[in-house]
Coordinates of C-alpha atoms in Angstrom, one line a residue:
M1 CA 14.1 -87.2 21.1
C2 CA 12.9 -84.6 23.6
K3 CA 16.4 -83.1 23.8
A4 CA 16.6 -82.8 20.0
R5 CA 13.2 -81.1 19.9
K6 CA 14.2 -78.6 22.5
M7 CA 17.4 -77.8 20.6
A8 CA 15.4 -77.3 17.5
E9 CA 12.9 -75.0 19.3
T10 CA 15.8 -73.0 20.8
Q11 CA 17.4 -72.5 17.4
Q12 CA 14.1 -71.5 15.9
K13 CA 13.6 -68.8 18.6
E14 CA 17.1 -67.5 18.0
K15 CA 16.4 -67.2 14.3
I16 CA 13.2 -65.3 15.1
R17 CA 15.1 -63.0 17.5
A18 CA 17.7 -62.4 14.8
V19 CA 15.1 -61.6 12.2
F20 CA 13.3 -59.4 14.6
A21 CA 16.5 -57.6 15.5
V22 CA 17.3 -57.1 11.8
G23 CA 13.8 -55.8 11.2
M24 CA 14.2 -53.4 14.1
C25 CA 17.5 -52.1 12.8
Y26 CA 16.0 -51.7 9.4
N27 CA 13.0 -49.8 10.8
M28 CA 15.3 -47.6 12.8
F29 CA 17.4 -47.0 9.8
R30 CA 14.3 -46.1 7.7
S31 CA 13.0 -43.8 10.4
A32 CA 16.4 -42.1 10.8
A33 CA 16.7 -41.7 7.0
K34 CA 13.1 -40.3 6.8
T35 CA 13.8 -37.9 9.6
A36 CA 17.0 -36.7 7.9
A37 CA 15.1 -36.3 4.7
V38 CA 12.4 -34.3 6.3
C39 CA 14.9 -32.1 8.1
T40 CA 16.8 -31.6 4.8
N41 CA 13.6 -30.7 3.0
K42 CA 12.6 -28.3 5.8
S43 CA 16.1 -26.7 5.7
T44 CA 15.9 -26.5 1.9
M45 CA 12.4 -24.9 2.2
K46 CA 13.8 -22.4 4.7
I47 CA 16.8 -21.6 2.5
D48 CA 14.5 -21.4 -0.5
K49 CA 12.1 -19.2 1.4
G50 CA 14.9 -17.0 2.7
A51 CA 16.3 -16.8 -0.8
N52 CA 12.9 -15.8 -2.2
V53 CA 12.5 -13.1 0.4
M54 CA 16.0 -11.7 -0.4
A55 CA 15.3 -11.9 -4.1
E56 CA 12.0 -10.1 -3.6
Q57 CA 13.6 -7.4 -1.5
S58 CA 16.2 -6.9 -4.3
M59 CA 13.6 -6.7 -7.0
G60 CA 12.9 -3.4 -8.7
P61 CA 9.8 -2.0 -10.4
R62 CA 11.0 -3.3 -13.8
D63 CA 11.0 -6.8 -12.3
F64 CA 7.4 -6.2 -11.1
F65 CA 6.4 -5.4 -14.6
R66 CA 8.4 -8.3 -16.1
K67 CA 7.6 -11.0 -13.6
E68 CA 3.9 -11.4 -14.0
A69 CA 0.8 -9.7 -15.1
A70 CA -0.7 -7.0 -13.0
I71 CA -3.9 -7.7 -11.0
A72 CA -5.6 -5.2 -13.2
D73 CA -4.8 -2.4 -15.7
L74 CA -2.9 0.4 -13.9
A75 CA -4.6 3.9 -14.0
L76 CA -3.7 7.2 -12.3
L77 CA -6.0 10.0 -11.4
A78 CA -5.0 13.4 -10.2
C79 CA -7.2 15.7 -8.1
P80 CA -6.9 19.4 -8.9
G81 CA -3.6 20.5 -7.4
A82 CA -1.9 17.1 -7.4
E83 CA -1.0 17.0 -11.1
E84 CA 2.7 17.8 -10.6
L85 CA 3.5 14.7 -8.5
C86 CA 1.1 12.5 -10.6
N87 CA 2.9 13.5 -13.8
L88 CA 6.4 12.7 -12.3
V89 CA 5.2 9.3 -11.0
D90 CA 3.6 8.6 -14.4
G91 CA 6.9 9.3 -16.1
H92 CA 8.8 6.7 -14.0
L93 CA 6.0 4.1 -14.5
V94 CA 5.9 4.6 -18.3
R95 CA 9.7 4.3 -18.6
W96 CA 9.7 1.0 -16.6
A97 CA 6.8 -0.4 -18.6
R98 CA 8.5 0.4 -21.9
E99 CA 11.7 -1.3 -20.8
V100 CA 9.9 -4.6 -20.6
G101 CA 8.2 -4.2 -23.9
M102 CA 4.8 -2.6 -22.9
N103 CA 3.5 -0.1 -25.5
V104 CA 2.1 2.7 -23.3
D105 CA 2.2 6.5 -23.4
T106 CA 0.7 7.3 -20.1
F107 CA -1.2 5.7 -17.2
I108 CA -3.0 8.9 -16.4
I109 CA -6.8 9.1 -17.1
P110 CA -8.0 12.7 -17.6
S111 CA -10.2 14.0 -14.8
D112 CA -11.6 17.2 -13.5
C113 CA -13.7 18.8 -10.8
P114 CA -15.4 21.7 -12.5
R115 CA -17.5 24.2 -10.5
F116 CA -20.7 26.0 -11.2
Q117 CA -20.9 29.7 -10.7
S118 CA -22.6 29.1 -7.3
G119 CA -19.5 27.2 -6.1
D120 CA -20.9 23.7 -6.3
A121 CA -18.7 21.2 -7.9
K122 CA -18.7 17.7 -9.4
G123 CA -16.2 15.0 -10.2
L124 CA -15.7 14.1 -13.8
V125 CA -13.6 11.2 -15.2
K126 CA -13.1 11.5 -18.9
A127 CA -12.3 7.8 -19.9
S128 CA -13.4 4.4 -18.9
T129 CA -12.1 2.9 -15.7
R130 CA -14.0 -0.4 -15.7
G131 CA -11.8 -3.1 -14.2
D132 CA -8.8 -0.8 -13.6
D133 CA -6.5 -0.6 -10.6
I134 CA -6.8 3.1 -9.8
Y135 CA -4.5 5.3 -7.8
I136 CA -5.9 8.8 -7.0
F137 CA -3.4 11.5 -6.1
V138 CA -4.5 14.4 -3.8
D139 CA -2.6 17.3 -2.2
P140 CA -4.8 18.8 0.6
G141 CA -2.2 21.5 1.2
N142 CA -2.1 23.0 -2.3
Y143 CA -3.6 26.5 -1.7
S144 CA -2.6 27.7 -5.2
V145 CA -5.7 26.2 -6.9
T146 CA -8.5 28.8 -7.3
Y147 CA -12.0 29.0 -8.6
N148 CA -14.5 31.8 -9.2
L149 CA -17.2 32.2 -6.5
F150 CA -19.8 35.0 -7.1
G151 CA -17.1 37.0 -8.9
Y152 CA -14.4 36.5 -6.3
E153 CA -11.3 34.3 -6.7
N154 CA -11.4 31.7 -4.0
H155 CA -8.6 29.4 -3.0
L156 CA -9.1 25.7 -2.4
S157 CA -8.8 24.7 1.3
P158 CA -7.9 21.2 2.6
D159 CA -11.7 20.6 3.0
D160 CA -12.2 21.4 -0.7
H161 CA -9.4 19.1 -1.8
F162 CA -10.8 16.2 0.3
Q163 CA -14.2 16.8 -1.2
N164 CA -12.7 16.6 -4.7
L165 CA -11.2 13.3 -3.8
I166 CA -14.6 12.1 -2.6
R167 CA -16.1 13.2 -5.9
L168 CA -13.6 11.3 -8.1
I169 CA -14.1 8.2 -6.0
Q170 CA -17.8 8.5 -6.6
A171 CA -17.2 8.9 -10.3
V172 CA -15.3 5.6 -10.6
S173 CA -17.0 3.5 -7.8
G174 CA -18.6 0.3 -8.9
R175 CA -16.5 0.2 -12.1
A176 CA -12.9 0.1 -10.9
H177 CA -11.3 -3.2 -9.8
R178 CA -9.6 -1.5 -6.8
I179 CA -9.1 2.1 -5.6
S180 CA -6.0 3.3 -3.7
V181 CA -5.4 6.9 -2.5
I182 CA -2.0 8.6 -2.6
M183 CA -2.3 11.3 0.1
P184 CA 1.2 12.4 1.0
S185 CA -0.1 14.9 3.5
L186 CA -2.9 13.4 5.5
Y187 CA -6.1 15.4 5.5
G188 CA -6.7 16.7 9.0
G189 CA -3.5 14.9 10.1
R190 CA -2.6 17.6 12.7
Q191 CA -5.9 17.0 14.4
H192 CA -5.0 13.5 15.4
R193 CA -6.3 13.4 19.0
R194 CA -9.0 14.8 21.2
V195 CA -8.0 17.0 24.1
S196 CA -11.4 18.7 24.8
R197 CA -14.6 19.0 22.8
E198 CA -12.9 18.7 19.4
S199 CA -13.5 16.9 16.2
L200 CA -11.3 14.1 14.9
D201 CA -11.2 15.0 11.3
C202 CA -8.5 12.7 10.1
A203 CA -9.9 9.6 11.8
Y204 CA -13.4 10.3 10.4
A205 CA -12.0 11.0 6.9
L206 CA -10.1 7.6 6.9
Q207 CA -13.3 5.8 7.9
Q208 CA -15.2 7.6 5.2
L209 CA -12.7 6.5 2.6
R210 CA -12.9 2.9 3.8
T211 CA -16.7 3.0 3.6
M212 CA -16.5 4.2 0.0
G213 CA -14.4 1.2 -0.9
V214 CA -10.8 2.5 -0.8
K215 CA -8.4 -0.4 -0.2
N216 CA -5.1 1.3 0.3
I217 CA -3.9 4.6 1.7
I218 CA -0.3 5.7 1.1
T219 CA 0.9 8.7 3.1
F220 CA 4.3 10.1 4.0
D221 CA 5.6 11.1 7.4
A222 CA 2.2 11.2 9.2
H223 CA 2.1 13.7 12.0
D224 CA 1.0 10.8 14.2
P225 CA 0.8 7.5 12.4
R226 CA -1.3 6.0 15.2
V227 CA -4.3 7.6 13.4
M228 CA -4.3 4.4 11.3
N229 CA -6.0 2.8 14.4
A230 CA -9.2 4.4 13.1
V231 CA -9.2 1.9 10.1
P232 CA -7.5 -1.3 11.4
L233 CA -9.0 -3.4 8.5
M234 CA -7.7 -1.1 5.7
S235 CA -4.2 -1.1 4.3
F236 CA -2.4 2.0 5.5
D237 CA 1.3 2.6 4.7
N238 CA 3.1 5.5 6.3
V239 CA 6.3 6.1 4.4
M240 CA 9.4 8.0 5.6
P241 CA 11.7 9.8 3.1
T242 CA 14.9 9.2 5.1
Y243 CA 17.0 7.8 2.3
Q244 CA 16.0 10.5 -0.2
V245 CA 16.7 13.3 2.4
L246 CA 20.2 11.9 3.2
K247 CA 20.9 11.5 -0.6
C248 CA 19.9 15.1 -1.2
L249 CA 22.0 16.4 1.7
L250 CA 25.1 14.5 0.6
H251 CA 24.5 15.7 -3.0
H252 CA 24.5 19.4 -2.0
V253 CA 26.9 19.1 1.0
P254 CA 29.3 16.2 0.1
D255 CA 31.9 17.2 2.7
V256 CA 29.5 16.9 5.7
N257 CA 31.1 14.9 8.5
F258 CA 28.6 12.6 10.3
S259 CA 31.0 11.5 13.1
K260 CA 29.9 12.1 16.7
E261 CA 32.6 14.7 17.2
H262 CA 31.3 16.8 14.4
F263 CA 27.6 16.1 13.9
L264 CA 24.5 16.0 16.1
V265 CA 20.8 15.3 15.4
V266 CA 18.4 17.4 17.4
S267 CA 14.6 16.8 17.6
P268 CA 12.6 20.0 17.6
D269 CA 10.1 18.6 20.1
E270 CA 9.0 15.3 21.8
G271 CA 6.6 14.6 18.9
A272 CA 9.4 14.4 16.4
M273 CA 11.7 12.1 18.4
N274 CA 11.1 8.9 16.4
R275 CA 12.1 10.3 13.0
N276 CA 15.2 12.0 14.6
M277 CA 16.1 8.9 16.5
Y278 CA 16.1 7.0 13.2
Y279 CA 18.5 9.5 11.6
S280 CA 20.8 9.4 14.6
S281 CA 20.8 5.6 14.6
V282 CA 21.6 5.3 10.9
L283 CA 24.3 8.0 11.0
G284 CA 25.7 6.8 14.4
C285 CA 25.7 10.3 15.9
N286 CA 24.3 11.5 19.2
L287 CA 20.8 12.8 19.7
G288 CA 19.5 15.9 21.5
M289 CA 16.0 17.4 21.8
F290 CA 14.0 20.5 22.6
Y291 CA 10.8 20.5 24.5
K292 CA 8.2 23.3 24.2
R293 CA 7.2 25.1 27.4
R294 CA 3.7 26.5 26.8
D295 CA 1.4 29.0 28.5
Y296 CA -1.7 26.8 29.2
S297 CA -3.6 29.8 30.6
R298 CA -4.0 31.3 27.1
V299 CA -5.1 30.2 23.6
V300 CA -3.8 32.0 20.6
N301 CA -4.9 30.9 17.1
G302 CA -6.4 27.8 18.5
R303 CA -3.3 26.7 20.5
N304 CA -1.5 27.4 23.7
P305 CA 1.4 29.7 22.9
I306 CA 5.0 28.6 23.2
V307 CA 6.8 30.4 26.0
A308 CA 10.3 28.9 25.4
H309 CA 12.2 26.0 23.8
E310 CA 14.3 24.2 26.4
Y311 CA 17.2 22.1 25.2
L312 CA 18.2 18.6 26.5
G313 CA 21.4 17.1 25.2
E314 CA 25.1 17.3 24.9
D315 CA 27.1 20.4 24.0
V316 CA 26.6 21.6 20.4
K317 CA 29.6 23.9 20.2
G318 CA 31.5 23.5 16.9
K319 CA 29.2 20.8 15.6
D320 CA 26.9 20.6 12.6
V321 CA 23.3 20.1 13.6
F322 CA 20.5 18.3 11.7
I323 CA 16.8 19.0 12.7
A324 CA 14.0 17.0 11.1
D325 CA 10.3 17.6 11.4
D326 CA 7.2 16.7 9.4
I327 CA 5.9 20.3 8.7
I328 CA 7.3 23.8 8.5
A329 CA 4.2 25.9 8.9
S330 CA 5.0 29.4 9.9
G331 CA 8.6 28.2 10.7
E332 CA 8.8 30.2 14.0
S333 CA 9.6 27.2 16.1
M334 CA 12.3 26.0 13.7
L335 CA 13.9 29.5 13.7
D336 CA 13.7 29.8 17.5
I337 CA 15.5 26.6 17.8
G338 CA 18.1 27.7 15.2
Y339 CA 18.8 30.9 17.0
E340 CA 19.1 29.0 20.3
L341 CA 21.5 26.5 18.9
K342 CA 23.6 29.3 17.4
M343 CA 23.8 31.0 20.8
R344 CA 25.2 27.7 22.1
G345 CA 27.9 27.6 19.5
A346 CA 26.5 25.3 16.7
K347 CA 28.5 25.5 13.5
N348 CA 26.1 24.7 10.6
I349 CA 22.4 24.1 11.0
F350 CA 20.5 21.9 8.5
T351 CA 16.7 21.7 8.9
C352 CA 14.4 19.3 7.1
A353 CA 10.6 19.2 6.8
T354 CA 8.7 16.7 4.6
F355 CA 6.0 19.4 4.0
P356 CA 7.5 22.9 3.6
L357 CA 4.4 25.0 3.8
F358 CA 5.9 28.4 4.9
T359 CA 2.6 29.8 5.7
A360 CA 4.1 33.1 7.0
G361 CA 6.3 33.7 4.0
L362 CA 10.0 33.4 3.4
D363 CA 11.4 36.7 4.7
K364 CA 12.3 35.4 8.2
F365 CA 14.2 32.4 6.7
D366 CA 16.0 34.7 4.2
K367 CA 17.1 36.8 7.2
A368 CA 18.2 33.7 9.2
Y369 CA 20.2 32.5 6.2
N370 CA 21.9 35.9 5.6
D371 CA 22.7 36.1 9.3
G372 CA 24.3 32.6 9.2
I373 CA 21.7 31.0 11.5
I374 CA 20.6 28.2 9.1
K375 CA 22.8 26.6 6.4
A376 CA 20.0 24.9 4.5
V377 CA 16.4 23.8 4.5
L378 CA 15.4 20.4 2.9
G379 CA 11.8 19.9 1.8
T380 CA 10.1 17.4 -0.5
N381 CA 7.9 17.8 -3.6
L382 CA 5.1 15.9 -1.9
T383 CA 3.1 19.1 -1.5
Y384 CA 2.8 22.4 -3.3
R385 CA 5.9 24.7 -2.9
K386 CA 5.6 28.3 -4.0
P387 CA 7.8 29.1 -7.0
E388 CA 9.9 31.6 -5.1
L389 CA 10.8 29.0 -2.6
L390 CA 12.4 26.8 -5.2
E391 CA 14.6 29.8 -6.2
R392 CA 16.0 30.3 -2.7
P393 CA 19.8 29.3 -2.4
W394 CA 19.1 27.9 1.1
Y395 CA 16.3 25.5 -0.1
F396 CA 17.1 21.9 -1.3
D397 CA 14.1 20.2 -3.0
V398 CA 13.9 16.4 -2.4
D399 CA 12.2 14.4 -5.2
L400 CA 9.9 11.6 -3.9
S401 CA 8.2 10.8 -7.2
K402 CA 10.4 7.7 -7.9
Y403 CA 9.8 6.4 -4.4
T404 CA 6.1 6.8 -4.9
A405 CA 6.2 5.0 -8.2
Y406 CA 8.0 2.1 -6.5
F407 CA 4.9 1.6 -4.2
I408 CA 2.4 1.8 -7.1
A409 CA 4.4 -0.7 -9.2
A410 CA 4.6 -3.1 -6.2
I411 CA 1.0 -2.8 -5.1
N412 CA -0.3 -3.1 -8.7
H413 CA 1.4 -6.5 -8.9
D414 CA 0.4 -7.6 -5.3
M415 CA 4.1 -7.6 -4.3
S416 CA 5.5 -6.9 -0.8
V417 CA 6.4 -3.3 0.0
S418 CA 8.3 -4.1 3.2
S419 CA 11.7 -3.6 1.5
I420 CA 10.5 -0.2 0.1
I421 CA 9.3 1.0 3.5
D422 CA 12.5 0.0 5.2
P423 CA 15.3 1.4 2.9
M424 CA 18.2 0.4 5.1
T425 CA 19.9 -1.4 2.2
K426 CA 19.8 1.7 0.0
I427 CA 21.0 3.9 2.9
K428 CA 23.9 1.6 3.6
H429 CA 24.9 1.7 -0.1
L430 CA 24.6 5.5 -0.1
L431 CA 26.8 5.9 2.9
D432 CA 29.3 3.3 1.6
N433 CA 29.6 5.3 -1.6
H434 CA 30.6 8.3 0.5
G435 CA 32.9 6.3 2.7
I436 CA 30.6 6.5 5.7
P437 CA 30.1 3.2 7.6
I438 CA 26.5 2.5 8.6
G439 CA 25.9 3.8 12.1
N440 CA 29.6 5.1 11.9
Q441 CA 30.7 1.6 13.1
E442 CA 34.2 0.8 11.9

């Protein structure tokens, strides 16, 4: 009897062990299946996220208008002197809007900054801006705008342009949904650091704009983009016109050879190294640079005069040279570098400046072109260019209005602008169309 009971108990325990083992296997299977499902879901999410990012980067402004409603009605304002760029940008935006069925003639709201006979001024916006997403254009470098002051014709200075911007912001503040400023050339941008007892105009101006409620600043090729540190809590986009410059150069000089044996990028000074390093990296050619030797014992026109430009880099003999800088002011430094490179045997010299001011006139560049020193100067339409400059055979004008319109279309729909700031895809496509591999990598 006892033996039979023990056998029954033993069999019962074995059954329990078997059931437990099956349960363990089932749980392990469920756990493994759940883990696999989670991993699959995560992988799918990553793939979907990556696909979304790629799709977003490939989207154009028409897709911005088509995909969803804007955060607010789009409106453009132009400070006196910035009408040319504003009108060009408006043309692109209106065309894209019409392509998706929007009935719109213009996004520009008329505005003005009239002056009294004493010289005092006021900002005037001539239509309602309540609830609008406003983008205000300003060109601090446009010296062609004039007004009458006690019977004398007076030209607007950068200070006057900035004050006009402040006036228009005041005119719409408290009514607009959001205010963004398109300031291609940063006001006071060349005074970006303090060496002695000096003002920091650009930093203070940015802080003033932030205090007035400006949410976004879009500028181009800032003299020193670190000035954005003055407003760390405000959106600040510094845009480089690399793609548009290369496109313009290849349009006017289609047979240019970017190989290391025939082409060299040279930085005019240490401050311009970053923009020239980008060009050399994209084109796959070598990089040289000049540094300015100054006389620190004297001050001329507020600066220590340049004694000489010293070259560091490989031999330029027989090579085409490309020099990029943010500003051509008087142009003396650029011409000195051009003459120095020609003495070293350079073939063709192409110079580029985002803001072609030519404060000392065009005669010296005419002479340099006639003497075969420079082949071409590339400049953008982000600032005022004197009409006679546009007629010069050595000047190539780079249009940045469409690029600016991309930014406005994206920001107005709260879309990412990262793919617009980094135009590598477009540069690669441009070089491929001309049979030039990116970075000259075979």
